[in-house]
PDB file of C-alpha atoms in Angstrom:
ATOM      1  CA  MET A   1       0.036   0.013  -0.140  1.00 79.00           C
ATOM      2  CA  PRO A   2       0.980   3.681  -1.036  1.00 87.00           C
ATOM      3  CA  LEU A   3       1.850   5.918   2.177  1.00 96.00           C
ATOM      4  CA  ASP A   4      -0.574   8.773   1.971  1.00 97.00           C
ATOM      5  CA  TYR A   5      -0.576  12.264   3.557  1.00 98.00           C
ATOM      6  CA  ASP A   6      -3.299  15.239   3.747  1.00 98.00           C
ATOM      7  CA  LEU A   7      -2.099  18.386   1.721  1.00 98.00           C
ATOM      8  CA  TYR A   8      -3.198  21.642   2.980  1.00 98.00           C
ATOM      9  CA  TRP A   9      -3.225  24.225   0.307  1.00 97.00           C
ATOM     10  CA  SER A  10      -4.355  27.820  -0.879  1.00 98.00           C
ATOM     11  CA  PHE A  11      -4.320  29.098  -4.555  1.00 98.00           C
ATOM     12  CA  ARG A  12      -3.618  32.480  -2.950  1.00 97.00           C
ATOM     13  CA  SER A  13      -0.327  31.161  -1.496  1.00 97.00           C
ATOM     14  CA  PRO A  14       2.992  31.529  -3.586  1.00 98.00           C
ATOM     15  CA  TYR A  15       4.522  29.221  -1.271  1.00 98.00           C
ATOM     16  CA  SER A  16       1.895  26.646  -2.047  1.00 98.00           C
ATOM     17  CA  TYR A  17       2.243  27.344  -5.777  1.00 98.00           C
ATOM     18  CA  MET A  18       6.081  26.698  -5.122  1.00 98.00           C
ATOM     19  CA  VAL A  19       5.743  23.145  -3.352  1.00 98.00           C
ATOM     20  CA  ALA A  20       3.145  21.911  -5.691  1.00 98.00           C
ATOM     21  CA  PRO A  21       5.144  20.494  -8.451  1.00 98.00           C
ATOM     22  CA  ARG A  22       7.724  18.544  -5.671  1.00 98.00           C
ATOM     23  CA  LEU A  23       4.963  17.422  -4.352  1.00 98.00           C
ATOM     24  CA  LEU A  24       3.733  15.892  -7.954  1.00 98.00           C
ATOM     25  CA  ALA A  25       6.938  14.784  -8.526  1.00 97.00           C
ATOM     26  CA  LEU A  26       7.191  12.346  -5.360  1.00 98.00           C
ATOM     27  CA  GLU A  27       3.908  11.265  -6.303  1.00 97.00           C
ATOM     28  CA  ALA A  28       4.933  10.219  -9.922  1.00 96.00           C
ATOM     29  CA  GLU A  29       8.246   8.600  -8.464  1.00 97.00           C
ATOM     30  CA  HIS A  30       7.121   6.600  -5.266  1.00 97.00           C
ATOM     31  CA  GLU A  31       4.082   4.889  -3.651  1.00 97.00           C
ATOM     32  CA  VAL A  32       2.593   7.814  -2.244  1.00 97.00           C
ATOM     33  CA  ALA A  33      -0.720   9.079  -2.316  1.00 97.00           C
ATOM     34  CA  CYS A  34      -1.692  13.069  -1.163  1.00 98.00           C
ATOM     35  CA  ARG A  35      -5.329  13.690  -0.077  1.00 98.00           C
ATOM     36  CA  VAL A  36      -5.635  17.295  -1.411  1.00 98.00           C
ATOM     37  CA  ARG A  37      -7.750  19.481   0.808  1.00 98.00           C
ATOM     38  CA  PRO A  38      -7.993  23.037  -0.127  1.00 98.00           C
ATOM     39  CA  VAL A  39      -8.595  25.809   2.294  1.00 98.00           C
ATOM     40  CA  TYR A  40      -9.059  29.337   1.841  1.00 97.00           C
ATOM     41  CA  PRO A  41      -6.330  31.812   2.526  1.00 95.00           C
ATOM     42  CA  LEU A  42      -5.902  33.862   5.698  1.00 89.00           C
ATOM     43  CA  ALA A  43      -7.085  36.891   3.797  1.00 86.00           C
ATOM     44  CA  VAL A  44     -10.534  35.278   3.728  1.00 88.00           C
ATOM     45  CA  ARG A  45     -10.407  33.535   6.936  1.00 86.00           C
ATOM     46  CA  THR A  46      -9.171  35.657   9.163  1.00 79.00           C
ATOM     47  CA  PRO A  47      -8.075  39.009   7.764  1.00 72.00           C
ATOM     48  CA  GLU A  48      -7.346  40.726  10.986  1.00 75.00           C
ATOM     49  CA  PHE A  49      -4.400  38.309  11.185  1.00 72.00           C
ATOM     50  CA  PHE A  50      -2.607  40.634   8.666  1.00 72.00           C
ATOM     51  CA  ASP A  51      -3.754  43.777  11.112  1.00 75.00           C
ATOM     52  CA  THR A  52      -1.227  42.589  13.824  1.00 79.00           C
ATOM     53  CA  ARG A  53       2.068  41.739  11.303  1.00 81.00           C
ATOM     54  CA  ASP A  54       5.205  43.938  12.200  1.00 88.00           C
ATOM     55  CA  PRO A  55       5.896  46.465   9.671  1.00 89.00           C
ATOM     56  CA  LEU A  56       8.832  44.353   8.639  1.00 94.00           C
ATOM     57  CA  TRP A  57       6.896  41.316   7.683  1.00 90.00           C
ATOM     58  CA  LEU A  58       5.470  42.378   4.118  1.00 91.00           C
ATOM     59  CA  PRO A  59       8.709  43.929   2.746  1.00 95.00           C
ATOM     60  CA  TYR A  60      10.612  40.714   3.645  1.00 96.00           C
ATOM     61  CA  PHE A  61       7.695  38.533   2.350  1.00 95.00           C
ATOM     62  CA  MET A  62       8.084  40.067  -0.841  1.00 96.00           C
ATOM     63  CA  THR A  63      11.791  39.787  -1.055  1.00 97.00           C
ATOM     64  CA  ASP A  64      11.918  35.981  -0.051  1.00 97.00           C
ATOM     65  CA  VAL A  65       8.853  35.031  -2.365  1.00 98.00           C
ATOM     66  CA  PHE A  66      10.521  36.002  -5.685  1.00 98.00           C
ATOM     67  CA  ARG A  67      13.841  34.862  -4.324  1.00 98.00           C
ATOM     68  CA  GLU A  68      12.461  31.280  -3.494  1.00 97.00           C
ATOM     69  CA  ALA A  69      10.982  31.372  -6.656  1.00 98.00           C
ATOM     70  CA  ALA A  70      14.386  32.205  -8.502  1.00 98.00           C
ATOM     71  CA  PHE A  71      15.996  29.635  -6.340  1.00 98.00           C
ATOM     72  CA  LEU A  72      13.892  26.933  -7.287  1.00 97.00           C
ATOM     73  CA  ARG A  73      13.742  28.039 -10.934  1.00 97.00           C
ATOM     74  CA  LEU A  74      10.072  28.649 -10.900  1.00 98.00           C
ATOM     75  CA  PRO A  75       8.753  31.514 -13.116  1.00 98.00           C
ATOM     76  CA  PHE A  76       6.959  33.781 -10.814  1.00 98.00           C
ATOM     77  CA  ARG A  77       4.809  37.053 -10.985  1.00 97.00           C
ATOM     78  CA  TRP A  78       2.344  38.149  -8.408  1.00 97.00           C
ATOM     79  CA  PRO A  79      -1.043  37.066 -10.169  1.00 97.00           C
ATOM     80  CA  ARG A  80      -2.870  39.718 -12.090  1.00 96.00           C
ATOM     81  CA  PRO A  81      -5.274  40.102 -10.706  1.00 96.00           C
ATOM     82  CA  ASP A  82      -5.066  38.727  -7.211  1.00 95.00           C
ATOM     83  CA  PRO A  83      -7.071  35.797  -6.488  1.00 96.00           C
ATOM     84  CA  VAL A  84      -8.500  37.949  -3.515  1.00 94.00           C
ATOM     85  CA  GLN A  85     -10.283  40.979  -4.070  1.00 89.00           C
ATOM     86  CA  ARG A  86      -9.353  44.209  -1.884  1.00 84.00           C
ATOM     87  CA  GLY A  87     -11.929  47.186  -1.328  1.00 79.00           C
ATOM     88  CA  PRO A  88     -10.764  50.777  -2.145  1.00 79.00           C
ATOM     89  CA  ASP A  89     -10.176  51.233   1.736  1.00 77.00           C
ATOM     90  CA  GLY A  90      -7.657  48.316   1.884  1.00 72.00           C
ATOM     91  CA  ARG A  91      -9.945  45.776   3.536  1.00 78.00           C
ATOM     92  CA  TYR A  92     -11.207  42.654   2.548  1.00 78.00           C
ATOM     93  CA  PRO A  93     -14.831  42.413   1.491  1.00 75.00           C
ATOM     94  CA  GLU A  94     -17.063  39.007   2.471  1.00 78.00           C
ATOM     95  CA  ALA A  95     -17.612  38.517  -1.057  1.00 82.00           C
ATOM     96  CA  GLN A  96     -14.761  36.870  -2.514  1.00 87.00           C
ATOM     97  CA  PRO A  97     -16.146  35.014  -6.072  1.00 88.00           C
ATOM     98  CA  TRP A  98     -12.902  34.231  -7.401  1.00 95.00           C
ATOM     99  CA  ILE A  99     -10.938  32.930  -4.353  1.00 96.00           C
ATOM    100  CA  HIS A 100     -14.304  30.867  -2.877  1.00 95.00           C
ATOM    101  CA  ARG A 101     -14.541  29.295  -6.880  1.00 96.00           C
ATOM    102  CA  LEU A 102     -10.949  28.411  -7.234  1.00 97.00           C
ATOM    103  CA  THR A 103     -11.090  26.673  -4.022  1.00 98.00           C
ATOM    104  CA  HIS A 104     -14.014  24.780  -4.616  1.00 98.00           C
ATOM    105  CA  LEU A 105     -12.493  23.937  -8.026  1.00 98.00           C
ATOM    106  CA  GLY A 106      -9.547  22.651  -6.219  1.00 98.00           C
ATOM    107  CA  VAL A 107     -12.085  20.522  -3.936  1.00 98.00           C
ATOM    108  CA  ALA A 108     -13.820  19.088  -6.781  1.00 98.00           C
ATOM    109  CA  ALA A 109     -10.620  18.074  -8.735  1.00 98.00           C
ATOM    110  CA  ALA A 110      -9.539  16.550  -5.400  1.00 98.00           C
ATOM    111  CA  GLU A 111     -12.917  14.482  -5.813  1.00 98.00           C
ATOM    112  CA  ARG A 112     -12.254  13.316  -9.154  1.00 98.00           C
ATOM    113  CA  GLY A 113      -8.908  11.763  -8.182  1.00 97.00           C
ATOM    114  CA  ARG A 114      -6.787  14.627  -9.813  1.00 98.00           C
ATOM    115  CA  GLY A 115      -6.534  16.794  -6.957  1.00 98.00           C
ATOM    116  CA  LEU A 116      -2.726  17.342  -7.176  1.00 98.00           C
ATOM    117  CA  ALA A 117      -2.274  17.753 -10.663  1.00 98.00           C
ATOM    118  CA  PHE A 118      -5.087  20.614 -10.768  1.00 98.00           C
ATOM    119  CA  LEU A 119      -3.378  22.637  -8.229  1.00 98.00           C
ATOM    120  CA  VAL A 120       0.042  22.307 -10.163  1.00 98.00           C
ATOM    121  CA  GLU A 121      -1.651  23.364 -13.573  1.00 98.00           C
ATOM    122  CA  ALA A 122      -3.975  25.971 -12.153  1.00 98.00           C
ATOM    123  CA  SER A 123      -1.225  27.732  -9.841  1.00 98.00           C
ATOM    124  CA  ARG A 124       0.975  27.833 -12.815  1.00 98.00           C
ATOM    125  CA  VAL A 125      -1.632  29.735 -14.704  1.00 98.00           C
ATOM    126  CA  ILE A 126      -2.274  32.200 -11.506  1.00 98.00           C
ATOM    127  CA  TRP A 127       1.582  32.569 -10.773  1.00 98.00           C
ATOM    128  CA  SER A 128       4.044  32.276 -13.319  1.00 98.00           C
ATOM    129  CA  GLY A 129       3.298  35.579 -14.755  1.00 97.00           C
ATOM    130  CA  ASP A 130       2.590  34.024 -18.009  1.00 96.00           C
ATOM    131  CA  VAL A 131      -1.280  35.154 -18.148  1.00 96.00           C
ATOM    132  CA  ASP A 132      -2.908  38.235 -17.236  1.00 96.00           C
ATOM    133  CA  ASP A 133      -6.882  37.747 -16.487  1.00 97.00           C
ATOM    134  CA  TRP A 134      -6.369  34.111 -15.725  1.00 97.00           C
ATOM    135  CA  GLN A 135     -10.015  34.186 -14.157  1.00 96.00           C
ATOM    136  CA  GLU A 136     -11.210  34.988 -17.977  1.00 96.00           C
ATOM    137  CA  GLY A 137     -11.621  32.946 -20.935  1.00 96.00           C
ATOM    138  CA  ASP A 138     -10.214  29.441 -21.194  1.00 97.00           C
ATOM    139  CA  HIS A 139      -7.378  29.526 -19.052  1.00 98.00           C
ATOM    140  CA  LEU A 140      -8.730  27.323 -16.374  1.00 98.00           C
ATOM    141  CA  ALA A 141     -10.242  24.759 -18.659  1.00 98.00           C
ATOM    142  CA  ARG A 142      -7.385  24.324 -20.082  1.00 98.00           C
ATOM    143  CA  ALA A 143      -5.245  23.926 -17.164  1.00 98.00           C
ATOM    144  CA  ALA A 144      -8.203  21.244 -15.845  1.00 98.00           C
ATOM    145  CA  GLU A 145      -7.561  19.571 -19.506  1.00 98.00           C
ATOM    146  CA  ARG A 146      -3.755  19.421 -18.475  1.00 98.00           C
ATOM    147  CA  ALA A 147      -4.607  17.790 -15.089  1.00 98.00           C
ATOM    148  CA  GLY A 148      -6.969  15.340 -16.825  1.00 98.00           C
ATOM    149  CA  LEU A 149     -10.176  16.862 -16.095  1.00 98.00           C
ATOM    150  CA  ASP A 150     -13.278  17.583 -17.880  1.00 98.00           C
ATOM    151  CA  PHE A 151     -13.762  21.494 -16.684  1.00 98.00           C
ATOM    152  CA  ALA A 152     -16.978  22.020 -18.192  1.00 98.00           C
ATOM    153  CA  GLU A 153     -18.260  19.059 -16.187  1.00 98.00           C
ATOM    154  CA  MET A 154     -16.713  20.110 -12.750  1.00 98.00           C
ATOM    155  CA  ALA A 155     -17.101  23.643 -13.103  1.00 97.00           C
ATOM    156  CA  ALA A 156     -21.164  23.157 -13.740  1.00 98.00           C
ATOM    157  CA  ALA A 157     -20.836  21.041 -10.440  1.00 98.00           C
ATOM    158  CA  VAL A 158     -19.268  23.482  -8.584  1.00 97.00           C
ATOM    159  CA  ASP A 159     -21.555  26.130  -9.681  1.00 96.00           C
ATOM    160  CA  ALA A 160     -24.567  23.964  -8.986  1.00 97.00           C
ATOM    161  CA  ALA A 161     -23.775  23.373  -5.012  1.00 97.00           C
ATOM    162  CA  PRO A 162     -21.603  26.209  -3.859  1.00 95.00           C
ATOM    163  CA  ASP A 163     -22.660  25.192  -0.126  1.00 96.00           C
ATOM    164  CA  ARG A 164     -21.754  21.749  -0.305  1.00 98.00           C
ATOM    165  CA  TYR A 165     -18.279  22.866  -1.714  1.00 98.00           C
ATOM    166  CA  ALA A 166     -18.173  25.183   1.250  1.00 97.00           C
ATOM    167  CA  ALA A 167     -18.897  22.651   3.946  1.00 98.00           C
ATOM    168  CA  VAL A 168     -15.632  20.629   2.685  1.00 98.00           C
ATOM    169  CA  VAL A 169     -13.605  23.659   2.760  1.00 98.00           C
ATOM    170  CA  GLU A 170     -14.626  24.476   6.146  1.00 97.00           C
ATOM    171  CA  GLU A 171     -14.175  20.752   7.609  1.00 98.00           C
ATOM    172  CA  ASN A 172     -10.438  20.983   5.431  1.00 98.00           C
ATOM    173  CA  GLN A 173      -9.602  24.156   7.660  1.00 97.00           C
ATOM    174  CA  VAL A 174     -11.346  22.380  10.990  1.00 98.00           C
ATOM    175  CA  ALA A 175      -9.110  19.442  10.410  1.00 98.00           C
ATOM    176  CA  GLN A 176      -5.895  21.811   9.464  1.00 98.00           C
ATOM    177  CA  ARG A 177      -5.990  23.220  12.629  1.00 97.00           C
ATOM    178  CA  ALA A 178      -6.567  19.950  14.369  1.00 98.00           C
ATOM    179  CA  ALA A 179      -3.413  18.668  12.881  1.00 98.00           C
ATOM    180  CA  GLY A 180      -1.298  21.537  14.482  1.00 96.00           C
ATOM    181  CA  HIS A 181      -0.972  24.586  12.166  1.00 96.00           C
ATOM    182  CA  TRP A 182      -3.212  27.414  10.369  1.00 94.00           C
ATOM    183  CA  GLY A 183      -0.806  28.339   7.342  1.00 95.00           C
ATOM    184  CA  VAL A 184       0.016  26.772   4.009  1.00 97.00           C
ATOM    185  CA  PRO A 185       1.369  24.395   2.477  1.00 98.00           C
ATOM    186  CA  MET A 186       1.211  22.005   5.390  1.00 98.00           C
ATOM    187  CA  MET A 187       1.642  18.597   4.616  1.00 98.00           C
ATOM    188  CA  VAL A 188       0.363  16.032   7.705  1.00 98.00           C
ATOM    189  CA  PHE A 189       1.941  12.481   7.487  1.00 98.00           C
ATOM    190  CA  GLY A 190       1.443   9.817  10.350  1.00 97.00           C
ATOM    191  CA  GLY A 191      -0.112  12.793  12.707  1.00 97.00           C
ATOM    192  CA  GLU A 192       2.722  14.859  12.116  1.00 98.00           C
ATOM    193  CA  ALA A 193       2.488  18.277  10.490  1.00 98.00           C
ATOM    194  CA  PHE A 194       5.325  19.778   8.191  1.00 98.00           C
ATOM    195  CA  PHE A 195       4.277  23.649   7.483  1.00 98.00           C
ATOM    196  CA  GLY A 196       5.802  25.215   4.624  1.00 97.00           C
ATOM    197  CA  GLN A 197       7.419  24.654   1.118  1.00 97.00           C
ATOM    198  CA  ASP A 198      10.686  24.298   3.000  1.00 96.00           C
ATOM    199  CA  ARG A 199       9.992  21.537   4.587  1.00 98.00           C
ATOM    200  CA  PHE A 200       9.559  19.131   1.612  1.00 98.00           C
ATOM    201  CA  ASP A 201      12.886  17.835   2.461  1.00 98.00           C
ATOM    202  CA  GLN A 202      11.931  16.493   5.936  1.00 98.00           C
ATOM    203  CA  LEU A 203       8.802  15.155   4.928  1.00 98.00           C
ATOM    204  CA  LYS A 204      10.322  12.939   2.446  1.00 98.00           C
ATOM    205  CA  TRP A 205      13.028  12.057   4.989  1.00 98.00           C
ATOM    206  CA  ARG A 206      10.286  11.190   7.398  1.00 98.00           C
ATOM    207  CA  MET A 207       8.265   9.062   4.385  1.00 98.00           C
ATOM    208  CA  GLN A 208      11.729   7.505   3.874  1.00 97.00           C
ATOM    209  CA  GLN A 209      11.866   6.381   7.506  1.00 97.00           C
ATOM    210  CA  HIS A 210       8.373   4.638   6.823  1.00 97.00           C
ATOM    211  CA  GLY A 211       9.360   2.346   4.134  1.00 96.00           C
ATOM    212  CA  LEU A 212       9.077   5.005   0.832  1.00 97.00           C
ATOM    213  CA  THR A 213       9.716   2.421  -1.805  1.00 96.00           C
ATOM    214  CA  ALA A 214       9.884   3.751  -5.681  1.00 95.00           C
ATOM    215  CA  ARG A 215       7.277   3.385  -8.300  1.00 92.00           C
ATOM    216  CA  ARG A 216       8.140   0.254 -10.463  1.00 85.00           C
ATOM    217  CA  GLY A 217       9.725   1.798 -13.859  1.00 74.00           C
ATOM    218  CA  SER A 218      10.361   5.316 -12.381  1.00 63.00           C
TER     219      SER A 218
END
């Protein structure tokens, strides 16, 4: 049986974007199964979180995300537009159609067994800098197709039952905190939380201690 772990992940997190390709490669090369559990970003869940940050937090964060992307050799630009909308006063309104729908699409992809592949493809569209107005046209549809999904079917399901998908996201968020942290990306293996894309190597190391094996032919 493959080893399995939970992945708590946000479409608005640059670090989530950065770790997803490595997790997909891990699953392709080893007997590992990822349970994708999308969550809303902190800006939606707890926007007051950012009100208490030290003034140095944002400048360092913006330096670090570009540096880390360059280190990982990933194309990177802050999304245009930001998946989380802000009002003229700089506050985050309660109505957030883009990030809610994105997160629900992530849930739907996971339910169809292609969650991790969809996270990789969709986040590349949003974060790589190759696409402006990622929310328009067929950008997400083509990302879903590359992930092996029928976007029209998946989107119709999401749009028809937003409350059901929101409930799944809420369950994920409760489970995330119960597992030991609130941030993303967060991998939970064997009851142990690994928070941050820079914990990937430790996650793999722990899996190796529990008998991680290569897939045949990889």
